[in-house]
C-alpha cells in the first residue's frame, strides 16, 4: 500500500524520466530533474538536521517551487508556501504561528526575506539544489515515515484576524488524489493548465496527478488571467486539455466575449469550483465546447481539497444551481440541523465531512481545531472525527447535494475563501476608527467596507493593501458618519447592503 | 475623462490615476479590476470593449483607457 506521496514520483521516473513534468513559458523540469532536484534538497535539509519541521518556501511561482516542496518532503519535513505578493504584516502573523527555523528562497525573493523579523536560516534554492544526493540519508527518513505525517501547511482566512494553518498529511493527500483522478479521468496524456497559486491547496489537483501519471502541468502566469485572449491562446499553444479553475477565471473569458473570437481547441475536461457558476456564463462555455466534460467540484481546505463532485450531464436553466453532487468514494457527507440531528429529505443542514481525506487540523491552534473538527454526534461509542464546514446544503429531489449558503460571514470572492471578520479586525486595529462593517454584494461580486472614523478613504485603502492579501482588500470603501444598528444594537448589515445597492 | 477617473478612483482610492502609467506592470490593477472596469465603462459610456482590445497597452493608464473609449465611440 502506498504510504508516501513521493512514491508517485519514484514510480513515474522509471517510465517517463525525460518527459516534461512542470513548465512555464520559458523553463521546464523533466521528471528526472524533479526527482534529482528534490532529492538534492531533501539530502541538504536532512544533513543540516531538519526533519519533522515546517520549511517555509518563499519563491516566485516557478517549476522549481515544486521541486522545493518535494525536497522538503524527502527530508521528512512539511512545506509551507508563502506568496511573494503577500503583505509583510500577514507573513509576520503566519511566522508567529509557525516559529519556522528554515526558509528556502530564490534570487528574487532573497531581498524581501531580509525585511522580515524572521531570525532562522535562509537558504537559496539554486545553491542547495547542488547538494550531492545521499541515498542513505533519504532512506533513513523513509524508513521512519508513516502516512499520517504532515506534508504541508496552507494558511486560510481566520475571522479573528489571524490566519489558520491547515495541516495535511500523506494519507489525506493520497486519498484525495486517487479519487480526484478517477472523477476527472486523468492519465498520462493529461496536460494541465494550472491557474491556482502554489500557496493554496487548490494546486494539488495539478501537482500530484502530474507525478502520479507522468502527466504535464503548465503554470500559467497570473497576468494572463487579466487578458483573456492571451489566456486562451496560451491554452492552445501548449495543447492544454484539462483545467481546474476557479469560476471567476472561466466567467472572465466568457463574459468578455472571448469565446467568439478564439476557441480553446484541446480542452477535454473543465473542472470548476470554489464559487457558484452563473448559468448564463456556463451555457456560453457549453455551447462553444459541446464535447467537453464539465465537472463541478466542492470541498474545504480542511478536507485536503475537494470532497464532492458533479458531472454536468443535463441542461440547466437560468436561475437553477449546478449541484455539488455526491461525495468522492471513501468520503462521507452528513447534513446536520441545529440540534445535531440528520436533516429530513429536502431540509437544509450544515455540510459535515468524514473520511481519511480530512486534514490533521490547524497548526499550533488546538482551540480553533476543536471548534470544527469534532466527534461525530451520531457516534457515542468510539472516537470518530468529522469536519464541520459551516456551509449549508440540502439534497434536491434527484438526491444531489446543493450548496445553499454560509452559516457565518465567510464569503467566496474570486475563488478565495475570505472571513469578512478578518477584514474588519484589521480595520478596527487602526487608530481613530470607531466602527467598521464589511459586507459582500453577491450581485456585484464586491467586498464593501463601511467605517466610522478619522482616516481618509485613500489612506484606508493604502493601509489595508499593506496588511491584507490583494484579494481581501475591499473593492469599495466608504466613510460614513454613523454605523446603522439593529434594534438589538448590532451592526445593521441589511441596512448597509441597501445603502450600497441604492447609491448612484 | 472625469467620469473615467471617478470609476477608477472608486476602485482604488489610494492611487493617483492622473499620473500613474504603469497600472498593469506594477500590478496596481488585477483581473477583478479589469472585469469591473469593462462593466462600468459599458454602463457609463455605453461602450462595449471588445475582447481583442483587452490588452495591457490599453489598461496601463487612465489616459490610454480613455483614448480607447474615444476610439470605440467614434467607430460606433
XYZ file of C-alpha atoms in Angstrom:
580
model
C 0.000 0.000 0.000
C 1.222 3.454 -0.816
C 2.117 5.414 2.303
C 4.109 8.325 0.910
C 3.264 10.814 -1.860
C 6.816 10.564 -3.177
C 6.097 7.019 -4.334
C 4.149 8.613 -7.196
C 7.293 10.314 -8.410
C 9.503 7.284 -7.845
C 7.303 5.065 -9.993
C 6.849 7.602 -12.759
C 10.571 8.213 -13.029
C 11.007 4.608 -14.168
C 8.557 5.073 -17.040
C 8.942 8.604 -18.423
C 12.090 10.213 -16.989
C 12.626 12.602 -19.901
C 9.073 13.865 -20.196
C 8.287 17.403 -19.061
C 6.630 17.421 -15.663
C 6.248 21.128 -14.863
C 6.824 24.112 -17.106
C 6.120 27.779 -17.550
C 6.571 29.786 -20.745
C 10.337 29.710 -20.693
C 11.515 26.963 -18.373
C 10.668 23.380 -17.590
C 11.646 20.433 -15.427
C 11.525 16.822 -16.598
C 10.518 14.109 -14.141
C 14.196 13.164 -13.872
C 15.054 16.740 -12.932
C 12.202 16.976 -10.434
C 13.435 13.721 -8.907
C 17.106 14.726 -8.803
C 16.484 18.262 -7.584
C 14.071 17.322 -4.861
C 16.358 14.579 -3.601
C 19.267 17.020 -3.545
C 17.208 19.419 -1.455
C 15.999 16.587 0.729
C 19.579 15.480 1.348
C 20.588 19.036 2.202
C 17.784 19.551 4.711
C 18.305 16.199 6.390
C 22.063 16.701 6.542
C 21.507 20.108 8.111
C 19.437 18.483 10.830
C 15.962 19.493 9.719
C 13.328 16.830 9.897
C 9.662 16.896 11.029
C 9.754 20.683 10.793
C 7.894 23.348 8.857
C 10.035 24.533 5.938
C 8.943 27.867 4.530
C 9.124 28.010 0.740
C 9.197 31.650 -0.295
C 9.744 31.705 -4.042
C 8.236 33.124 -7.186
C 5.797 30.818 -8.973
C 8.100 28.556 -10.998
C 8.612 24.804 -11.606
C 11.465 24.940 -9.069
C 8.981 25.686 -6.285
C 7.523 22.228 -6.758
C 10.969 20.618 -6.512
C 11.441 22.587 -3.271
C 8.139 21.183 -1.976
C 9.097 17.599 -2.728
C 12.600 18.196 -1.389
C 11.061 19.263 1.896
C 9.021 16.058 1.996
C 12.087 13.946 1.108
C 13.697 15.139 4.328
C 10.569 14.237 6.309
C 9.507 17.866 6.757
C 6.389 19.711 5.665
C 6.398 22.667 3.304
C 4.726 25.991 3.989
C 4.403 28.013 0.815
C 4.401 31.786 1.284
C 3.478 34.041 -1.597
C 5.924 36.730 -2.674
C 2.963 39.090 -3.049
C 1.682 38.503 0.483
C 1.938 41.638 2.633
C 4.678 41.572 5.286
C 2.166 42.026 8.062
C 0.426 38.793 7.133
C 3.686 36.917 6.720
C 4.656 38.034 10.232
C 1.360 36.683 11.596
C 1.977 33.362 9.867
C 5.518 33.183 11.242
C 4.241 33.879 14.761
C 2.087 30.787 14.436
C 4.741 28.673 12.748
C 8.022 29.541 14.553
C 9.930 28.395 11.472
C 13.641 27.606 11.667
C 14.337 27.230 7.973
C 13.300 29.012 4.791
C 14.044 28.377 1.118
C 14.039 31.397 -1.210
C 15.107 32.235 -4.746
C 17.306 35.044 -6.046
C 14.346 37.356 -6.466
C 12.747 36.871 -3.067
C 16.079 36.866 -1.203
C 15.994 40.639 -0.666
C 12.451 40.578 0.692
C 13.410 37.996 3.316
C 15.892 40.454 4.850
C 12.983 42.726 5.751
C 11.255 40.041 7.834
C 11.779 39.856 11.575
C 12.459 36.143 10.941
C 15.706 35.001 12.572
C 16.010 31.433 11.251
C 18.166 30.055 8.463
C 17.687 31.216 4.882
C 18.818 29.006 2.013
C 18.943 29.815 -1.659
C 17.276 27.233 -3.869
C 19.955 27.489 -6.562
C 22.640 26.668 -4.018
C 21.082 23.811 -2.073
C 19.897 22.102 -5.258
C 23.605 21.473 -5.996
C 23.895 19.146 -2.973
C 25.085 15.659 -3.850
C 22.302 13.178 -3.154
C 22.973 10.792 -0.277
C 20.724 7.807 -0.730
C 21.350 6.579 2.785
C 20.048 9.707 4.464
C 16.912 9.697 2.337
C 16.128 6.040 3.000
C 16.663 6.626 6.692
C 13.908 9.244 6.580
C 11.626 6.981 4.579
C 12.066 4.025 6.914
C 10.709 6.073 9.805
C 7.905 7.762 7.901
C 4.218 6.967 8.378
C 1.324 8.141 6.270
C -0.154 10.416 8.927
C 2.994 12.561 8.891
C 2.269 16.076 7.654
C 3.259 17.190 4.122
C 2.269 20.829 4.006
C 0.542 23.688 5.776
C -1.530 26.226 3.874
C -2.975 29.287 5.534
C -6.583 30.296 5.211
C -8.531 33.345 6.377
C -9.455 33.494 10.084
C -12.348 35.594 11.372
C -10.363 36.923 14.358
C -7.784 38.463 12.033
C -5.253 35.667 12.476
C -4.924 33.195 9.576
C -5.285 29.465 10.291
C -2.689 26.940 9.111
C -4.313 23.778 7.778
C -2.020 20.722 8.113
C -2.437 17.922 5.553
C -0.757 14.523 5.684
C 0.335 11.871 3.162
C -2.760 9.790 3.791
C -5.198 12.641 3.171
C -3.432 13.755 0.008
C -3.149 10.225 -1.433
C -6.817 9.559 -0.732
C -7.803 12.838 -2.362
C -5.573 12.450 -5.422
C -6.695 8.867 -6.081
C -10.364 9.771 -6.086
C -9.973 13.075 -7.853
C -8.034 11.340 -10.643
C -10.834 8.857 -11.091
C -13.512 11.548 -11.239
C -11.595 13.751 -13.679
C -10.434 10.791 -15.800
C -6.782 11.809 -15.576
C -3.978 9.837 -17.230
C -0.539 10.129 -18.825
C -1.981 12.165 -21.707
C -3.317 14.831 -19.364
C -1.897 18.304 -19.948
C -2.911 20.690 -17.192
C -3.044 24.465 -17.354
C -2.598 25.494 -13.738
C -4.336 28.635 -12.517
C -4.246 28.221 -8.729
C -1.399 29.833 -6.808
C 1.080 27.320 -5.391
C 0.400 28.546 -1.853
C -3.134 27.105 -1.791
C -4.366 23.543 -1.643
C -6.118 24.164 -4.984
C -2.832 23.453 -6.808
C -2.767 19.863 -5.502
C -5.122 18.994 -8.367
C -2.299 19.513 -10.816
C 0.892 18.916 -8.822
C 0.159 15.403 -7.596
C -1.675 13.804 -10.545
C 1.265 15.013 -12.649
C 3.694 12.803 -10.729
C 1.139 10.023 -10.336
C 0.535 9.599 -14.071
C 3.542 11.192 -15.686
C 1.271 13.971 -16.960
C 2.398 17.547 -17.628
C 1.473 20.803 -15.910
C 1.959 24.257 -17.402
C 1.982 27.023 -14.804
C 0.072 29.908 -16.349
C 1.368 33.347 -15.308
C -1.131 35.259 -13.191
C -1.062 38.237 -15.563
C -2.649 36.102 -18.301
C -5.825 35.991 -16.256
C -6.211 39.735 -16.844
C -6.029 39.440 -20.618
C -8.306 36.608 -21.639
C -7.439 36.391 -25.356
C -3.806 35.763 -24.414
C -5.011 33.193 -21.917
C -6.934 31.147 -24.473
C -4.016 31.400 -26.884
C -1.788 30.018 -24.118
C -4.127 27.020 -23.715
C -3.944 26.343 -27.437
C -0.200 26.843 -27.761
C 0.516 24.138 -25.181
C -2.424 21.930 -26.203
C -3.821 22.029 -22.698
C -6.640 19.508 -22.318
C -7.529 19.760 -18.628
C -8.154 22.776 -16.437
C -9.276 23.016 -12.821
C -10.003 26.697 -12.352
C -11.983 28.960 -10.099
C -15.267 30.013 -11.648
C -14.238 33.666 -11.895
C -11.369 32.770 -14.252
C -13.802 30.973 -16.555
C -16.505 33.636 -16.457
C -13.967 36.315 -17.268
C -13.345 34.571 -20.601
C -16.998 34.004 -21.419
C -18.434 37.313 -20.181
C -15.971 39.409 -22.163
C -16.905 37.710 -25.414
C -13.570 35.974 -25.877
C -15.023 32.625 -26.940
C -16.476 34.227 -30.080
C -13.014 35.324 -31.120
C -10.800 32.436 -30.109
C -11.787 28.967 -29.008
C -9.846 26.612 -26.728
C -9.124 23.778 -29.176
C -7.928 20.991 -26.932
C -9.940 21.195 -23.710
C -11.467 17.852 -22.792
C -12.135 18.396 -19.107
C -13.065 21.577 -17.300
C -13.342 21.257 -13.547
C -14.517 24.316 -11.708
C -15.329 25.162 -8.162
C -14.947 27.403 -5.156
C -17.888 29.508 -6.329
C -21.300 29.173 -7.939
C -21.115 29.128 -11.751
C -23.726 31.569 -13.132
C -25.807 29.527 -15.577
C -25.759 32.165 -18.298
C -21.961 32.058 -18.401
C -21.914 28.290 -18.087
C -24.159 27.973 -21.140
C -21.775 30.047 -23.234
C -18.984 27.602 -22.425
C -21.162 24.591 -23.013
C -22.234 25.857 -26.419
C -18.701 26.537 -27.603
C -17.350 23.243 -26.211
C -20.195 20.707 -26.501
C -17.825 17.710 -26.336
C -16.039 18.841 -23.184
C -16.791 17.310 -19.777
C -17.714 19.904 -17.161
C -17.339 18.941 -13.523
C -18.337 20.980 -10.501
C -16.050 20.367 -7.519
C -16.722 21.264 -3.919
C -14.634 20.930 -0.804
C -12.910 22.775 2.012
C -9.163 23.116 2.570
C -9.725 21.243 5.856
C -10.680 18.114 3.901
C -7.457 18.438 1.837
C -9.032 19.600 -1.394
C -12.295 18.621 -2.917
C -14.842 16.354 -1.289
C -17.790 16.297 -3.708
C -18.246 16.345 -7.459
C -20.966 16.688 -10.031
C -20.597 15.920 -13.729
C -22.873 18.234 -15.652
C -24.867 15.995 -17.950
C -28.284 17.603 -18.085
C -29.414 21.063 -19.138
C -29.641 23.866 -16.622
C -31.942 26.843 -16.878
C -31.067 30.313 -15.699
C -31.748 30.609 -12.002
C -31.017 26.933 -11.354
C -27.985 25.892 -9.324
C -25.457 23.340 -10.544
C -25.345 20.759 -7.713
C -22.181 19.862 -5.854
C -23.456 16.355 -6.394
C -22.078 13.494 -4.365
C -19.039 12.789 -2.205
C -15.904 11.188 -3.668
C -15.528 7.487 -2.879
C -14.186 6.975 0.659
C -15.631 10.325 1.766
C -18.919 10.692 3.622
C -21.116 13.754 3.900
C -23.612 14.396 6.689
C -26.139 17.217 6.806
C -26.809 18.159 10.421
C -29.507 20.510 11.651
C -29.068 22.867 14.609
C -29.913 20.072 17.047
C -27.108 17.955 15.580
C -29.572 15.505 14.019
C -29.538 14.406 10.409
C -31.911 16.524 8.331
C -35.047 15.184 6.686
C -35.126 14.893 2.895
C -35.127 18.374 1.352
C -34.214 20.195 4.576
C -31.202 22.459 4.884
C -28.345 21.402 7.154
C -24.669 22.046 7.784
C -22.400 20.054 5.476
C -20.090 17.882 7.605
C -17.374 15.678 6.154
C -15.867 12.386 7.335
C -13.124 10.261 5.833
C -9.356 9.845 5.659
C -9.225 12.887 3.384
C -9.683 15.076 6.467
C -6.570 17.050 7.306
C -4.928 16.915 10.727
C -6.347 20.280 11.862
C -4.920 23.769 12.409
C -1.248 24.155 13.279
C -0.499 25.277 16.843
C -4.149 26.023 17.357
C -5.984 23.351 19.355
C -8.775 25.747 20.251
C -9.883 26.552 16.742
C -9.242 22.945 15.689
C -11.634 21.635 18.343
C -14.374 24.004 17.262
C -14.717 22.448 13.828
C -13.016 19.037 13.902
C -15.481 17.356 16.224
C -16.766 13.973 17.294
C -19.477 12.659 15.001
C -22.653 13.415 17.004
C -24.204 10.163 15.745
C -21.491 8.110 17.390
C -21.004 7.880 21.160
C -19.087 4.602 21.157
C -15.600 5.393 19.783
C -13.671 8.419 18.510
C -14.771 9.426 15.015
C -13.770 12.814 13.710
C -15.832 14.881 11.325
C -15.222 18.362 9.962
C -17.980 20.963 10.215
C -17.656 23.109 7.098
C -20.006 25.923 8.114
C -21.560 25.546 4.644
C -25.282 24.918 4.448
C -26.605 22.431 1.925
C -29.587 20.303 1.035
C -30.450 17.405 -1.262
C -32.683 18.027 -4.271
C -35.366 15.565 -5.393
C -32.763 13.730 -7.507
C -30.680 13.100 -4.387
C -27.961 15.533 -5.499
C -26.330 17.746 -2.899
C -26.759 21.503 -3.357
C -24.712 24.244 -1.724
C -27.106 26.846 -0.296
C -25.127 29.423 1.675
C -22.800 30.016 4.590
C -23.690 29.810 8.263
C -21.447 32.782 9.054
C -19.774 35.763 7.389
C -17.366 33.762 5.280
C -17.559 34.582 1.577
C -16.046 33.403 -1.679
C -14.559 36.122 -3.841
C -12.522 35.415 -6.976
C -12.302 31.817 -5.780
C -10.766 32.814 -2.449
C -12.258 31.985 0.884
C -12.477 35.121 2.986
C -13.731 35.848 6.501
C -15.274 39.320 6.456
C -14.412 39.412 10.173
C -10.705 39.258 9.307
C -11.002 42.429 7.225
C -12.936 44.178 9.996
C -10.394 43.057 12.613
C -7.664 44.727 10.564
C -9.655 47.939 10.156
C -10.505 48.088 13.857
C -6.825 47.870 14.786
C -6.206 51.270 13.207
C -6.107 54.322 15.389
C -9.073 56.678 15.062
C -11.529 54.011 13.911
C -14.778 53.880 15.862
C -16.644 51.192 13.953
C -16.360 49.178 10.787
C -18.514 46.699 8.936
C -17.759 44.632 5.857
C -20.477 43.288 3.629
C -20.423 41.375 0.390
C -22.556 42.089 -2.632
C -23.063 38.818 -4.478
C -24.688 40.670 -7.355
C -21.626 42.809 -7.993
C -19.163 40.278 -6.532
C -17.684 43.074 -4.438
C -16.397 43.337 -0.882
C -17.699 46.577 0.607
C -16.320 48.324 3.657
C -18.177 50.970 5.654
C -16.389 52.622 8.538
C -16.753 55.441 11.017
C -13.524 57.171 11.915
C -10.935 59.821 11.215
C -8.950 58.086 8.494
C -9.379 59.251 4.902
C -10.648 56.736 2.377
C -7.433 56.743 0.322
C -5.331 56.128 3.410
C -7.636 53.329 4.499
C -7.217 51.638 1.120
C -3.451 52.015 1.287
C -3.244 50.619 4.830
C -5.416 47.631 4.043
C -3.348 46.878 0.957
C -0.276 46.724 3.180
C -1.897 44.360 5.680
C -4.157 42.062 3.704
C -3.675 39.828 0.670
C -4.777 41.541 -2.503
C -7.973 39.509 -2.877
C -9.155 40.557 0.610
C -8.851 44.306 0.118
C -12.374 45.777 -0.178
C -13.442 46.731 -3.708
C -15.494 49.631 -2.435
C -14.773 51.720 0.649
C -16.966 54.400 2.160
C -16.527 56.535 5.245
C -19.847 57.149 6.995
C -20.972 59.415 9.833
C -22.706 56.784 11.911
C -22.970 52.996 11.856
C -26.575 51.857 11.383
C -27.622 49.494 14.190
C -30.335 46.893 14.556
C -32.849 47.153 17.445
C -30.537 44.744 19.347
C -27.627 47.132 18.946
C -25.772 45.029 16.386
C -24.330 46.458 13.198
C -27.116 46.501 10.661
C -25.717 44.657 7.654
C -29.039 44.690 5.859
C -29.235 48.480 6.054
C -25.672 48.759 4.764
C -26.428 46.429 1.893
C -29.421 48.594 0.983
C -27.282 51.699 1.218
C -24.805 50.136 -1.209
C -27.430 48.938 -3.679
C -29.224 52.314 -3.667
C -26.171 54.510 -4.158
C -25.825 56.188 -7.547
C -12.126 61.813 -18.630
C -13.528 62.907 -15.250
C -16.160 60.152 -15.336
C -13.467 57.581 -16.032
C -11.279 58.897 -13.214
C -14.249 58.663 -10.858
C -14.738 54.978 -11.787
C -11.050 54.251 -11.289
C -10.817 56.148 -8.017
C -13.737 54.262 -6.609
C -11.901 51.007 -7.313
C -8.586 52.220 -5.878
C -8.884 55.422 -3.842
C -5.199 55.191 -2.903
C -3.895 55.501 -6.478
C -3.252 58.733 -8.399
C -4.686 57.793 -11.773
C -3.814 61.179 -13.322
C -0.113 60.378 -13.243
C 0.227 56.590 -12.993
C 1.031 54.913 -16.321
C 2.139 51.501 -15.062
C -1.184 50.168 -13.825
C -0.597 46.738 -15.330
C 3.177 46.332 -14.909
C 3.112 47.418 -11.293
C 0.156 45.130 -10.605
C -1.954 48.049 -9.393
C -4.965 46.639 -11.172
C -5.798 42.947 -11.280
C -8.159 40.714 -13.212
C -11.051 41.667 -10.954
C -10.482 45.353 -11.708
C -10.422 44.682 -15.465
C -13.813 42.970 -15.318
C -15.273 45.734 -13.098
C -13.865 48.469 -15.338
C -15.255 46.955 -18.521
C -18.686 46.590 -16.979
C -18.685 50.126 -15.535
C -17.383 51.668 -18.738
C -20.181 49.896 -20.523
C -22.855 51.405 -18.308
C -21.276 54.869 -18.023
C -20.162 55.425 -21.662
C -22.322 52.860 -23.418
C -19.185 51.458 -24.992
C -18.544 47.727 -25.190
C -14.834 46.957 -25.118
C -14.267 44.014 -27.480
C -12.118 41.077 -26.361
C -9.211 41.905 -28.678
C -8.871 45.352 -27.093
C -8.379 43.874 -23.619
C -4.619 44.102 -23.793
C -2.056 45.592 -21.385
C -1.389 48.665 -23.568
C -4.994 49.810 -23.235
C -5.147 49.431 -19.473
C -1.795 50.737 -18.353
C -3.037 54.277 -17.642
C -6.258 56.211 -17.339
C -5.214 58.190 -20.436
C -4.733 55.039 -22.534
C -8.063 53.689 -21.404
C -9.745 56.988 -22.206
C -8.225 57.002 -25.700
C -9.617 53.525 -26.224
C -13.088 54.626 -25.141
C -12.976 57.619 -27.501
C -11.787 55.482 -30.390
C -14.558 52.962 -29.801
C -17.131 55.769 -29.541
C -16.029 57.150 -32.926
C -16.091 53.744 -34.583
C -19.608 53.265 -33.325
